[in-house]
Amino acid sequence: LGSGLLFDRDAYTPLQAVDLDVQIDGRIASGTVLYSFETAAGDLTFAAALPQRSALTGIRFRQGQDWISATADAAPTTFAPAPEGDVHQLMDGDVFTTALPTLAGGPIEIEVSWQQILNAEDGEVSLDIPLSDGGLNPSEPQVQLAVAVSGNGAMSEFEFSPGISSFSGTEALGTWSGSLSEAEVASIAWREDPTEFGIEVLAYRPAVDPFTGETSPDGYALVTLLPGRPNDAARVDQLFTFVLDTSSSMQGAPLDAAVQAASQWIRQLKPTDRFNLIPYASQAIPFKGRSPYAKNDAVDHAISYLERQSAAGLSDPEEGVTTALRLMDDTVQQRSFFSCGGTAHGDDPNGPPLPGQTVETHRGQEVRVAPYVVLLTDGGATSGETEIDAIVSAITAANSVGASVFAIGVGPRVDRQLLSRVAKAHRGDVRYADSPNDVAGVVATLRDRIQNPLLVRPQVSVPKSYDAVPRALPDLTEGTELVFALRYRDPDVAKLRLTGIRGQLDYDERFNLNLPTTNDALPAVARAWAQLMTEELDARYLAGETRLYGDIEQLVQTYGVASEVMTLSFADPQVDDDAGYADALQYDSAASGCGCSTPLFLSGAWPVFLALLAVGLRR
């Protein structure tokens, strides 16, 4: 569906050509795709796939001279049934559909714009652009693809498929021309020379803001926090707890897969890490009251404990997660059955303190810890507290150790809203396994993502800046960059202050942040800030803060960014200036689409074919 499909109830319209242009500046990828069809008169629906984790930033069409842009509806999204038939079967990525107004016969062009904020994983930055049409187009369309990359640092490798490419220094180019059947996906990947721990900055401050119309506006900055080269001395020891749903719905393959994945995870922990296991149904039954070190005998006993688990009863995720957090706090505070609480003074010189707390053991050793909880479930709450608000509040109250909470949902019945709210409230994220066969891969991906924390509980402050997003940064881990954005008032060389826990020490450093008086070359930075801000407001809106709808609507209409809570349609078409829309910054239509982590449904005037399957994240 990356090639785009235009169809009515009876047939697919012949696609003649696809012209795709991608510009990557630092860590912002901006794409524009032009689809050319030859169509008969009638009511038609358009469907296309975006790169996963990207955001739709515009869609328009023209028959003749004038472009007609979709507009954002001033109402929250309504969810409609998914379509039947072949199209539905193929919608397995970030796919959107929208209906067009009644068309005359003849040539028609549809233009789609999208944006994705990239980050490096294990030193590699990559982007996959879907091209396949599933064989549904009745013609053999021709594809023209051009990619231009300007990286953050010097490139040591650059790969582009299909097509030819070249790179030199921080710049790279790739081009391809061929028929659609020759490629299902266009892949772009590059490595940059290893860097030291630090930051990279992209700033934007035009004389006139093309989004808001303001003269001498405040500026925008996109900051990439770099983990640097592998550094064992900077690693923070983990205090890790795996919370496993053992209710009756997990019986058989789901529980077997989860046990295997959890066993593999704790085998990968370092001997200086501590861990615990919390199986739960309607009650939680911990492996240990205090977390042992991940040494051979403890790991062997833990795996035997996992293998003895059976699935029965109802599910109380609040009981499982709050038990995990309380026992982590007991471990940190050196509590036991016969002793009261205290700091890490006692027989165990390596006992971890609370995050950020300066604590010395009786031997004078200062220690730090990275507390992580991973919840794996295939459902929701069927026992104990079942209201999502109350569950989230209870978990927040129990999280005195400041743990990051991650969630893994298995199968189609998982309560996605519950997992999303629990994870996002505690600096984590959610991954999904469609079936038990996918559990091992999903768990391994998350394990690799967080196994080597290099800066725990990072906080960033910049003088005279505001609206920094995300508000709560996740931990910086080996091989994975963090990206955040902010607005700034006064151009100058500011001092960015970065704090957290690194290795066994408190970290507090300042970096020079160049915030220029004028730089109008990177308008995508402004939209990247707006995209991150919209994602954060969307999450809070869906969590119940409905008063934020006006703020979301303002961002969508001002910056043309994606939102999960607004729809996009051609129900009230507006004509844009053709020349103005050629620059993605100049069109007036609002836009929404597939968000980075959660599906967005787009609606139209025709009986709508709405389909968008959830895509697991990484933001």
Coordinates of C-alpha atoms in Angstrom, one line a residue:
L1 CA 0.0 0.0 0.0
G2 CA 3.0 2.3 0.0
S3 CA 2.3 2.9 -3.6
G4 CA -1.2 4.1 -2.9
L5 CA -4.5 2.7 -3.9
L6 CA -7.5 4.6 -5.3
F7 CA -10.7 2.5 -5.4
D8 CA -14.5 2.4 -5.3
R9 CA -16.8 -0.5 -4.4
D10 CA -16.0 -2.4 -7.6
A11 CA -12.5 -1.7 -8.8
Y12 CA -9.1 -0.2 -8.3
T13 CA -8.1 2.9 -10.4
P14 CA -5.0 2.5 -12.5
L15 CA -1.9 4.1 -10.9
Q16 CA 0.3 5.6 -13.5
A17 CA 3.3 6.9 -11.5
V18 CA 4.8 7.5 -8.1
D19 CA 7.2 10.4 -7.5
L20 CA 8.8 10.3 -4.0
D21 CA 11.2 12.8 -2.6
V22 CA 12.8 12.5 0.9
Q23 CA 14.9 15.1 2.6
I24 CA 16.7 14.1 5.9
D25 CA 18.2 16.9 8.0
G26 CA 20.0 15.6 11.0
R27 CA 17.4 13.5 12.7
I28 CA 14.3 14.8 10.8
A29 CA 13.0 13.0 7.7
S30 CA 10.5 14.8 5.5
G31 CA 8.8 13.0 2.7
T32 CA 6.5 14.1 -0.2
V33 CA 4.8 11.5 -2.4
L34 CA 3.0 12.4 -5.6
Y35 CA 0.6 9.7 -6.9
S36 CA -0.7 10.0 -10.5
F37 CA -3.9 8.1 -11.4
E38 CA -6.2 7.8 -14.5
T39 CA -9.7 7.6 -13.1
A40 CA -13.3 7.3 -14.1
A41 CA -15.9 9.6 -12.6
G42 CA -17.4 8.7 -9.2
D43 CA -16.9 8.5 -5.5
L44 CA -13.4 7.1 -4.6
T45 CA -11.4 6.3 -1.5
F46 CA -7.6 6.7 -1.3
A47 CA -5.4 4.4 0.9
A48 CA -1.7 4.6 1.4
A49 CA 1.0 3.4 3.9
L50 CA 3.5 5.7 5.7
P51 CA 6.8 4.7 7.1
Q52 CA 6.3 3.2 10.6
R53 CA 6.4 5.7 13.4
S54 CA 6.0 8.6 11.0
A55 CA 3.4 11.4 11.1
L56 CA 1.1 12.5 8.3
T57 CA 1.6 16.2 7.7
G58 CA -0.6 16.9 4.7
I59 CA -2.7 15.4 1.9
R60 CA -4.2 17.2 -1.1
F61 CA -5.3 16.3 -4.7
R62 CA -6.0 18.0 -7.9
Q63 CA -7.9 17.4 -11.1
G64 CA -7.0 20.3 -13.4
Q65 CA -5.1 23.3 -12.0
D66 CA -6.3 23.8 -8.4
W67 CA -5.1 21.8 -5.4
I68 CA -7.8 20.8 -2.8
S69 CA -6.5 20.1 0.6
A70 CA -8.0 18.0 3.4
T71 CA -9.0 19.9 6.5
A72 CA -9.0 18.9 10.1
D73 CA -12.4 18.4 11.6
A74 CA -13.1 20.3 14.9
A75 CA -14.3 17.2 16.7
P76 CA -12.6 14.2 18.3
T77 CA -12.0 11.1 16.2
T78 CA -14.8 8.6 15.9
F79 CA -13.9 5.0 15.3
A80 CA -15.6 3.2 12.5
P81 CA -15.6 -0.5 11.5
A82 CA -12.6 -1.6 9.5
P83 CA -13.2 -2.4 5.8
E84 CA -13.7 -5.9 4.5
G85 CA -11.8 -7.6 1.7
D86 CA -8.4 -7.3 0.2
V87 CA -7.6 -3.8 1.4
H88 CA -8.2 -4.6 5.0
Q89 CA -6.0 -7.7 4.7
L90 CA -3.1 -5.6 3.5
M91 CA -3.3 -2.9 6.1
D92 CA -0.6 -4.1 8.4
G93 CA 1.5 -0.9 8.8
D94 CA 0.8 2.8 9.4
V95 CA -2.0 2.8 6.8
F96 CA -4.6 5.5 6.4
T97 CA -7.7 5.8 4.2
T98 CA -9.7 8.8 3.3
A99 CA -12.6 9.5 0.9
L100 CA -12.4 12.0 -1.9
P101 CA -15.2 14.3 -3.1
T102 CA -17.1 13.1 -6.2
L103 CA -14.6 13.3 -9.1
A104 CA -14.9 13.7 -12.9
G105 CA -13.1 11.3 -15.1
G106 CA -9.5 11.8 -16.2
P107 CA -6.1 12.3 -14.7
I108 CA -5.8 13.0 -10.9
E109 CA -2.8 13.7 -8.7
I110 CA -2.7 13.0 -5.0
E111 CA 0.1 14.4 -2.8
V112 CA 0.9 13.1 0.7
S113 CA 3.5 14.6 3.0
W114 CA 4.9 12.9 6.1
Q115 CA 7.6 13.5 8.7
Q116 CA 9.5 11.2 11.0
I117 CA 11.9 12.0 13.8
L118 CA 14.8 9.6 13.6
N119 CA 17.2 8.4 16.3
A120 CA 20.2 6.1 16.1
E121 CA 20.0 2.5 17.4
D122 CA 23.4 0.9 18.0
G123 CA 25.1 3.6 16.0
E124 CA 22.8 3.2 12.9
V125 CA 20.1 5.6 11.7
S126 CA 17.6 4.0 9.4
L127 CA 14.3 4.6 7.6
D128 CA 12.2 2.2 5.6
I129 CA 9.7 3.6 3.1
P130 CA 6.9 1.1 2.0
L131 CA 6.4 0.8 -1.8
S132 CA 4.3 -2.4 -2.3
D133 CA 0.8 -2.2 -3.6
G134 CA 0.1 -5.9 -2.8
G135 CA -0.5 -6.5 -6.6
L136 CA -3.8 -4.7 -6.5
N137 CA -3.1 -1.9 -8.9
P138 CA -4.3 -2.9 -12.4
S139 CA -1.4 -1.1 -14.1
E140 CA 2.4 -1.3 -13.7
P141 CA 3.3 2.2 -12.3
Q142 CA 6.7 3.7 -12.6
V143 CA 8.5 5.0 -9.5
Q144 CA 10.9 7.9 -9.2
L145 CA 12.7 8.1 -5.8
A146 CA 15.2 10.7 -4.6
V147 CA 16.8 10.9 -1.2
A148 CA 19.1 13.6 0.2
V149 CA 20.6 13.1 3.6
S150 CA 22.5 15.6 5.8
G151 CA 23.6 13.8 8.9
N152 CA 24.6 14.9 12.4
G153 CA 28.2 13.7 11.9
A154 CA 30.6 12.2 9.5
M155 CA 29.2 9.0 7.8
S156 CA 31.3 5.9 7.9
E157 CA 28.7 3.8 5.9
F158 CA 25.6 4.6 3.8
E159 CA 23.2 2.0 2.3
F160 CA 20.4 2.7 0.0
S161 CA 18.2 0.0 -1.6
P162 CA 17.1 -0.2 -4.4
G163 CA 19.0 2.2 -6.5
I164 CA 22.4 3.9 -6.5
S165 CA 23.9 6.1 -3.8
S166 CA 26.9 8.1 -2.9
F167 CA 28.1 9.8 0.3
S168 CA 30.9 12.0 1.4
G169 CA 31.4 13.6 4.8
T170 CA 28.0 14.3 6.3
E171 CA 26.1 14.3 3.0
A172 CA 24.6 11.4 1.0
L173 CA 22.3 11.0 -2.0
G174 CA 20.3 8.1 -3.3
T175 CA 18.1 7.7 -6.5
W176 CA 16.1 5.0 -8.1
S177 CA 13.8 4.7 -11.1
G178 CA 11.9 1.6 -12.0
S179 CA 8.6 -0.2 -12.0
L180 CA 6.7 -0.8 -8.8
S181 CA 6.9 -4.6 -8.9
E182 CA 10.7 -4.4 -8.6
A183 CA 10.7 -3.2 -5.0
E184 CA 8.5 -3.6 -1.9
V185 CA 10.4 -1.2 0.3
A186 CA 13.0 1.5 0.0
S187 CA 15.6 1.3 2.8
I188 CA 17.9 4.0 3.9
A189 CA 20.5 3.4 6.6
W190 CA 23.8 5.0 7.6
R191 CA 26.4 4.9 10.4
E192 CA 28.1 8.0 11.7
D193 CA 31.5 8.0 13.2
P194 CA 31.4 7.3 17.0
T195 CA 31.0 10.4 19.0
E196 CA 31.7 11.3 22.6
F197 CA 28.8 11.6 25.1
G198 CA 27.1 15.0 24.5
I199 CA 24.6 16.8 22.3
E200 CA 23.8 17.8 18.7
V201 CA 21.5 20.8 18.0
L202 CA 19.3 21.8 15.1
A203 CA 17.9 25.3 15.5
Y204 CA 15.4 27.4 13.5
R205 CA 14.5 31.1 13.9
P206 CA 13.2 32.8 10.8
A207 CA 12.6 36.5 10.4
V208 CA 8.9 35.7 10.0
D209 CA 7.5 32.4 11.3
P210 CA 5.7 30.8 8.3
F211 CA 3.5 28.8 10.7
T212 CA 2.3 31.5 13.1
G213 CA 2.9 34.6 11.0
E214 CA 4.8 36.3 13.8
T215 CA 7.6 38.8 13.0
S216 CA 10.8 38.3 15.0
P217 CA 9.4 35.1 16.6
D218 CA 10.7 32.9 19.3
G219 CA 13.0 30.2 18.0
Y220 CA 12.8 26.4 17.9
A221 CA 15.5 23.8 18.7
L222 CA 15.7 20.1 18.3
V223 CA 18.4 18.5 20.6
T224 CA 19.8 15.0 20.2
L225 CA 21.4 13.6 23.3
L226 CA 24.2 11.2 22.3
P227 CA 25.1 8.2 24.4
G228 CA 28.7 8.2 23.1
R229 CA 31.0 5.2 22.7
P230 CA 30.4 2.1 24.8
N231 CA 31.5 2.8 28.3
D232 CA 31.3 0.1 31.0
A233 CA 32.3 2.7 33.7
A234 CA 29.3 4.9 32.9
R235 CA 26.8 2.0 33.1
V236 CA 24.3 2.2 36.0
D237 CA 23.5 -1.1 37.7
Q238 CA 19.9 -2.3 37.3
L239 CA 17.3 -3.0 39.9
F240 CA 15.1 -5.0 37.5
T241 CA 11.7 -6.7 38.1
F242 CA 9.7 -8.8 35.7
V243 CA 5.9 -8.8 36.4
L244 CA 4.2 -11.7 34.7
D245 CA 0.5 -12.2 34.2
T246 CA -0.4 -15.9 35.1
S247 CA -4.2 -15.6 34.9
S248 CA -6.2 -18.3 33.1
S249 CA -6.1 -16.4 29.7
M250 CA -2.3 -16.9 29.6
Q251 CA -2.7 -20.7 29.7
G252 CA -0.6 -22.6 27.2
A253 CA 1.5 -20.9 24.5
P254 CA 1.3 -17.4 25.9
L255 CA 2.7 -18.4 29.3
D256 CA 5.3 -20.7 27.8
A257 CA 6.6 -18.0 25.6
A258 CA 6.6 -15.4 28.4
V259 CA 8.5 -17.8 30.7
Q260 CA 11.1 -18.4 28.0
A261 CA 11.5 -14.7 27.3
A262 CA 11.8 -13.8 31.0
S263 CA 14.3 -16.5 31.6
Q264 CA 16.5 -15.3 28.7
W265 CA 16.2 -11.7 30.0
I266 CA 17.6 -12.5 33.5
R267 CA 20.3 -14.6 32.0
Q268 CA 21.5 -11.5 30.2
L269 CA 21.7 -9.4 33.4
K270 CA 25.2 -8.5 34.8
P271 CA 26.2 -10.0 38.1
T272 CA 26.1 -6.5 39.7
D273 CA 22.5 -6.1 38.7
R274 CA 19.7 -7.1 41.1
F275 CA 16.4 -8.6 39.9
N276 CA 13.1 -10.1 41.0
L277 CA 10.1 -11.9 39.5
I278 CA 6.5 -11.2 40.3
P279 CA 4.0 -13.7 38.9
Y280 CA 0.4 -12.5 39.5
A281 CA -3.2 -13.6 38.9
S282 CA -5.6 -12.2 41.5
Q283 CA -2.6 -12.2 43.9
A284 CA 1.1 -11.5 43.5
I285 CA 3.5 -14.2 44.6
P286 CA 7.1 -12.8 44.5
F287 CA 10.2 -14.9 43.8
K288 CA 12.0 -13.0 46.6
G289 CA 11.1 -10.4 49.3
R290 CA 14.4 -8.6 48.5
S291 CA 16.0 -8.6 45.1
P292 CA 19.1 -10.9 44.8
Y293 CA 22.1 -10.2 42.6
A294 CA 22.0 -11.8 39.2
K295 CA 24.6 -14.4 40.0
N296 CA 24.4 -18.0 38.7
D297 CA 22.7 -19.7 41.6
A298 CA 20.1 -17.0 42.0
V299 CA 19.4 -17.0 38.2
D300 CA 19.1 -20.8 38.2
H301 CA 16.6 -20.7 41.1
A302 CA 14.6 -17.9 39.4
I303 CA 14.3 -19.8 36.2
S304 CA 13.1 -22.9 38.1
Y305 CA 10.6 -20.7 39.8
L306 CA 9.3 -19.4 36.5
E307 CA 9.0 -22.9 35.0
R308 CA 6.8 -23.9 37.9
Q309 CA 4.2 -21.2 37.1
S310 CA 0.7 -22.2 35.8
A311 CA -2.1 -20.1 34.4
A312 CA -5.3 -19.9 36.5
G313 CA -7.7 -17.3 37.9
L314 CA -8.4 -13.7 37.3
S315 CA -5.9 -10.8 36.6
D316 CA -5.0 -8.0 39.0
P317 CA -2.3 -6.0 37.3
E318 CA -2.3 -3.3 40.0
E319 CA -1.5 -6.0 42.6
G320 CA 1.4 -7.2 40.4
V321 CA 3.0 -3.9 39.7
T322 CA 2.5 -2.3 43.1
T323 CA 4.0 -5.4 44.8
A324 CA 7.0 -5.1 42.5
L325 CA 7.5 -1.5 43.4
R326 CA 7.1 -2.0 47.1
L327 CA 9.7 -4.8 47.1
M328 CA 12.1 -2.7 45.0
D329 CA 11.8 0.0 47.7
D330 CA 12.4 -2.6 50.4
T331 CA 15.6 -3.7 48.6
V332 CA 16.8 -0.1 48.2
Q333 CA 16.1 0.8 51.9
Q334 CA 17.6 -2.5 53.2
R335 CA 14.3 -3.5 54.9
S336 CA 13.8 -7.1 55.9
F337 CA 11.1 -8.9 57.9
F338 CA 12.7 -8.2 61.3
S339 CA 14.1 -4.7 60.7
C340 CA 12.8 -1.2 60.1
G341 CA 13.7 0.9 57.1
G342 CA 16.8 2.8 56.6
T343 CA 19.4 3.9 54.0
A344 CA 22.0 1.6 52.5
H345 CA 24.1 1.0 55.7
G346 CA 24.5 -2.5 56.8
D347 CA 26.0 -5.9 55.9
D348 CA 25.4 -5.4 52.2
P349 CA 27.9 -2.8 50.9
N350 CA 26.5 -2.8 47.4
G351 CA 22.9 -2.2 48.2
P352 CA 21.4 0.3 45.8
P353 CA 20.0 3.6 47.1
L354 CA 17.1 5.6 45.8
P355 CA 17.7 7.2 42.4
G356 CA 19.6 10.5 42.9
Q357 CA 20.2 9.9 46.6
T358 CA 23.7 10.3 47.9
V359 CA 24.1 7.3 50.2
E360 CA 27.3 5.7 51.6
T361 CA 27.6 2.1 52.8
H362 CA 29.5 1.5 56.0
R363 CA 32.6 1.0 53.8
G364 CA 32.2 4.5 52.4
Q365 CA 31.1 3.4 48.9
E366 CA 28.6 5.5 47.1
V367 CA 26.2 3.5 44.9
R368 CA 23.5 4.3 42.3
V369 CA 20.8 2.2 40.6
A370 CA 18.6 2.1 37.5
P371 CA 15.2 0.7 38.6
Y372 CA 13.1 -0.9 35.8
V373 CA 9.8 -2.8 35.9
V374 CA 8.6 -4.8 32.9
L375 CA 4.9 -5.9 32.9
L376 CA 3.8 -8.7 30.5
T377 CA 0.1 -9.4 30.1
D378 CA -2.4 -10.6 27.5
G379 CA -5.4 -8.7 28.9
G380 CA -6.5 -6.1 31.5
A381 CA -7.8 -6.0 35.0
T382 CA -10.5 -8.6 35.9
S383 CA -9.9 -8.7 39.7
G384 CA -9.2 -6.2 42.4
E385 CA -9.2 -2.6 41.1
T386 CA -10.5 -2.5 37.5
E387 CA -10.8 1.3 36.9
I388 CA -7.8 2.5 34.9
D389 CA -7.6 5.9 36.7
A390 CA -7.5 4.2 40.1
I391 CA -4.9 1.6 38.9
V392 CA -2.6 4.3 37.5
S393 CA -2.9 6.3 40.7
A394 CA -2.1 3.3 42.9
I395 CA 1.0 2.5 40.8
T396 CA 2.1 6.1 41.0
A397 CA 1.7 6.2 44.7
A398 CA 3.7 3.0 45.1
N399 CA 6.6 4.1 42.9
S400 CA 8.8 5.6 45.6
V401 CA 12.0 4.3 43.9
G402 CA 11.2 6.3 40.7
A403 CA 11.2 3.2 38.5
S404 CA 10.7 3.3 34.8
V405 CA 7.7 1.0 33.9
F406 CA 7.6 -0.8 30.5
A407 CA 4.7 -2.9 29.3
I408 CA 4.4 -5.8 26.8
G409 CA 1.0 -6.7 25.5
V410 CA 0.4 -10.1 24.0
G411 CA -2.5 -10.9 21.6
P412 CA -5.7 -9.1 20.5
R413 CA -7.4 -8.8 23.9
V414 CA -4.8 -6.8 25.7
D415 CA -6.0 -3.5 27.3
R416 CA -4.0 -1.1 25.3
Q417 CA -5.2 2.0 27.1
L418 CA -4.2 0.6 30.5
L419 CA -0.7 -0.4 29.4
S420 CA -0.2 2.9 27.6
R421 CA -1.2 5.0 30.6
V422 CA 0.8 3.0 33.1
A423 CA 4.0 3.1 30.9
K424 CA 3.8 6.7 29.8
A425 CA 3.2 7.9 33.4
H426 CA 6.5 6.3 34.4
R427 CA 9.0 7.2 31.6
G428 CA 8.4 3.9 29.8
D429 CA 6.8 2.7 26.6
V430 CA 4.6 -0.2 25.4
R431 CA 5.5 -3.0 22.9
Y432 CA 3.0 -5.4 21.4
A433 CA 3.3 -9.1 20.4
D434 CA 0.5 -10.1 18.0
S435 CA 0.8 -13.7 19.0
P436 CA 2.8 -15.9 21.4
N437 CA 5.3 -16.6 18.5
D438 CA 6.2 -12.9 18.6
V439 CA 6.9 -12.6 22.3
A440 CA 10.5 -13.7 22.3
G441 CA 11.4 -11.1 19.6
V442 CA 9.5 -8.2 21.3
V443 CA 11.0 -9.0 24.7
A444 CA 14.5 -9.2 23.3
T445 CA 14.1 -5.9 21.5
L446 CA 13.1 -4.2 24.7
R447 CA 15.8 -5.9 26.7
D448 CA 18.5 -4.8 24.3
R449 CA 17.0 -1.2 24.4
I450 CA 17.4 -0.8 28.2
Q451 CA 20.1 -3.3 29.3
N452 CA 22.9 -0.8 29.5
P453 CA 21.7 2.5 31.1
L454 CA 24.2 5.3 30.8
L455 CA 22.3 8.2 32.2
V456 CA 19.4 7.5 34.6
R457 CA 16.6 10.0 35.2
P458 CA 18.1 12.7 32.9
Q459 CA 16.9 16.2 33.3
V460 CA 17.6 19.1 30.9
S461 CA 17.3 22.8 31.6
V462 CA 18.1 25.8 29.2
P463 CA 17.8 29.4 30.4
K464 CA 15.1 31.4 28.8
S465 CA 13.6 28.4 27.1
Y466 CA 10.0 27.0 27.4
D467 CA 7.7 24.3 26.2
A468 CA 10.4 21.6 26.2
V469 CA 9.1 18.2 25.2
P470 CA 8.9 15.4 26.2
R471 CA 8.5 16.7 29.8
A472 CA 10.0 13.5 31.3
L473 CA 12.9 12.1 29.4
P474 CA 13.5 8.3 29.4
D475 CA 16.9 7.0 30.5
L476 CA 19.7 7.3 28.0
T477 CA 20.9 3.8 27.2
E478 CA 23.9 2.5 25.2
G479 CA 23.5 2.8 21.5
T480 CA 20.2 4.8 21.6
E481 CA 19.9 8.5 21.1
L482 CA 17.3 10.7 22.8
V483 CA 15.6 13.5 21.0
F484 CA 13.8 16.4 22.6
A485 CA 12.7 19.9 21.4
L486 CA 12.1 23.3 22.9
R487 CA 11.3 26.9 22.2
Y488 CA 13.7 29.8 23.0
R489 CA 13.2 33.5 23.5
D490 CA 16.6 35.1 23.3
P491 CA 19.1 34.1 20.7
D492 CA 22.6 33.5 22.2
V493 CA 25.0 30.8 23.2
A494 CA 23.1 29.3 26.1
K495 CA 24.3 26.8 28.7
L496 CA 22.3 23.6 28.5
R497 CA 22.4 21.9 31.9
L498 CA 22.2 18.1 31.9
T499 CA 21.8 16.1 35.2
G500 CA 21.2 12.5 36.2
I501 CA 23.0 9.4 37.4
R502 CA 26.0 8.1 35.4
G503 CA 27.9 5.1 36.6
Q504 CA 28.2 5.4 40.4
L505 CA 28.1 9.2 40.5
D506 CA 25.7 12.1 40.2
Y507 CA 26.1 13.7 36.8
D508 CA 25.8 17.5 36.4
E509 CA 27.3 19.1 33.3
R510 CA 26.8 22.1 31.1
F511 CA 27.0 22.2 27.3
N512 CA 27.1 25.2 25.0
L513 CA 23.9 25.5 23.0
N514 CA 24.0 27.8 20.0
L515 CA 20.6 29.5 19.6
P516 CA 21.0 31.7 16.5
T517 CA 19.4 35.1 15.9
T518 CA 18.4 34.1 12.4
N519 CA 18.4 30.7 10.7
D520 CA 15.6 30.0 8.2
A521 CA 17.1 26.9 6.6
L522 CA 15.4 24.3 8.8
P523 CA 11.6 24.9 9.1
A524 CA 11.2 21.1 9.8
V525 CA 12.6 21.8 13.3
A526 CA 9.5 23.9 14.1
R527 CA 7.2 21.1 12.9
A528 CA 9.3 18.5 14.8
W529 CA 8.7 20.5 18.0
A530 CA 5.0 20.7 17.2
Q531 CA 4.8 17.0 16.5
L532 CA 6.4 16.1 19.8
M533 CA 4.2 18.5 21.7
T534 CA 1.1 17.2 20.0
E535 CA 2.0 13.6 20.9
E536 CA 2.4 14.5 24.5
L537 CA -0.9 16.4 24.6
D538 CA -2.6 13.5 22.8
A539 CA -1.4 11.1 25.5
R540 CA -2.7 13.4 28.2
Y541 CA -6.0 13.9 26.4
L542 CA -6.6 10.2 26.0
A543 CA -5.7 9.8 29.7
G544 CA -8.7 12.0 30.6
E545 CA -7.4 15.6 30.3
T546 CA -10.1 16.6 27.8
R547 CA -9.5 20.3 28.5
L548 CA -6.4 20.0 26.3
Y549 CA -8.4 19.5 23.1
G550 CA -8.3 23.2 22.2
D551 CA -4.5 23.2 22.6
I552 CA -4.2 20.1 20.3
E553 CA -6.5 21.7 17.7
Q554 CA -4.4 24.9 17.7
L555 CA -1.2 22.9 17.1
V556 CA -2.8 20.9 14.3
Q557 CA -4.2 24.0 12.6
T558 CA -1.1 26.1 13.0
Y559 CA 1.7 23.6 12.2
G560 CA -0.1 20.9 10.2
V561 CA 1.0 18.0 12.5
A562 CA -0.5 14.7 13.2
S563 CA -2.9 14.1 16.1
E564 CA -4.6 11.0 17.4
V565 CA -7.7 12.9 18.4
M566 CA -8.6 14.8 15.3
T567 CA -9.8 13.6 11.9
L568 CA -8.9 14.7 8.4
S569 CA -11.3 14.8 5.5
F570 CA -12.3 16.5 2.2
A571 CA -15.8 17.2 3.4
D572 CA -15.4 20.9 3.1
P573 CA -12.6 21.3 0.5
Q574 CA -10.5 24.4 0.2
V575 CA -8.5 25.5 -2.8
D576 CA -4.8 26.2 -2.2
D577 CA -2.4 28.2 -4.3
D578 CA -0.5 25.7 -6.4
A579 CA 2.9 27.4 -6.1
G580 CA 2.5 27.9 -2.3
Y581 CA 1.9 24.3 -1.6
A582 CA 5.0 23.2 -3.4
D583 CA 6.8 24.2 -0.2
A584 CA 5.3 22.0 2.6
L585 CA 5.3 25.0 4.9
Q586 CA 3.0 27.2 2.9
Y587 CA -0.3 25.3 2.8
D588 CA -3.1 26.3 5.1
S589 CA -4.8 23.0 5.6
A590 CA -4.4 21.3 8.9
A591 CA -3.2 17.7 8.9
S592 CA -3.3 14.6 11.0
G593 CA -2.4 11.0 10.5
C594 CA -0.5 8.0 11.8
G595 CA 1.2 9.1 15.0
C596 CA 4.6 7.8 16.1
S597 CA 3.2 5.2 18.4
T598 CA -0.7 5.0 18.1
P599 CA -3.1 4.6 15.1
L600 CA -5.1 7.6 13.9
F601 CA -8.3 7.1 11.9
L602 CA -9.1 9.5 9.1
S603 CA -12.6 10.1 8.0
G604 CA -14.4 11.4 4.9
A605 CA -17.8 12.1 3.4
W606 CA -18.1 8.8 1.6
P607 CA -18.9 5.6 3.6
V608 CA -15.4 5.5 5.1
F609 CA -13.0 2.7 4.8
L610 CA -11.2 3.3 8.1
A611 CA -8.4 0.9 9.0
L612 CA -5.2 1.3 10.9
L613 CA -3.7 -1.5 12.9
A614 CA -1.6 -0.6 15.9
V615 CA 2.2 -0.5 15.4
G616 CA 4.5 -1.2 18.3
L617 CA 6.7 1.6 19.2
R618 CA 9.7 3.3 20.1
R619 CA 9.5 6.7 20.4

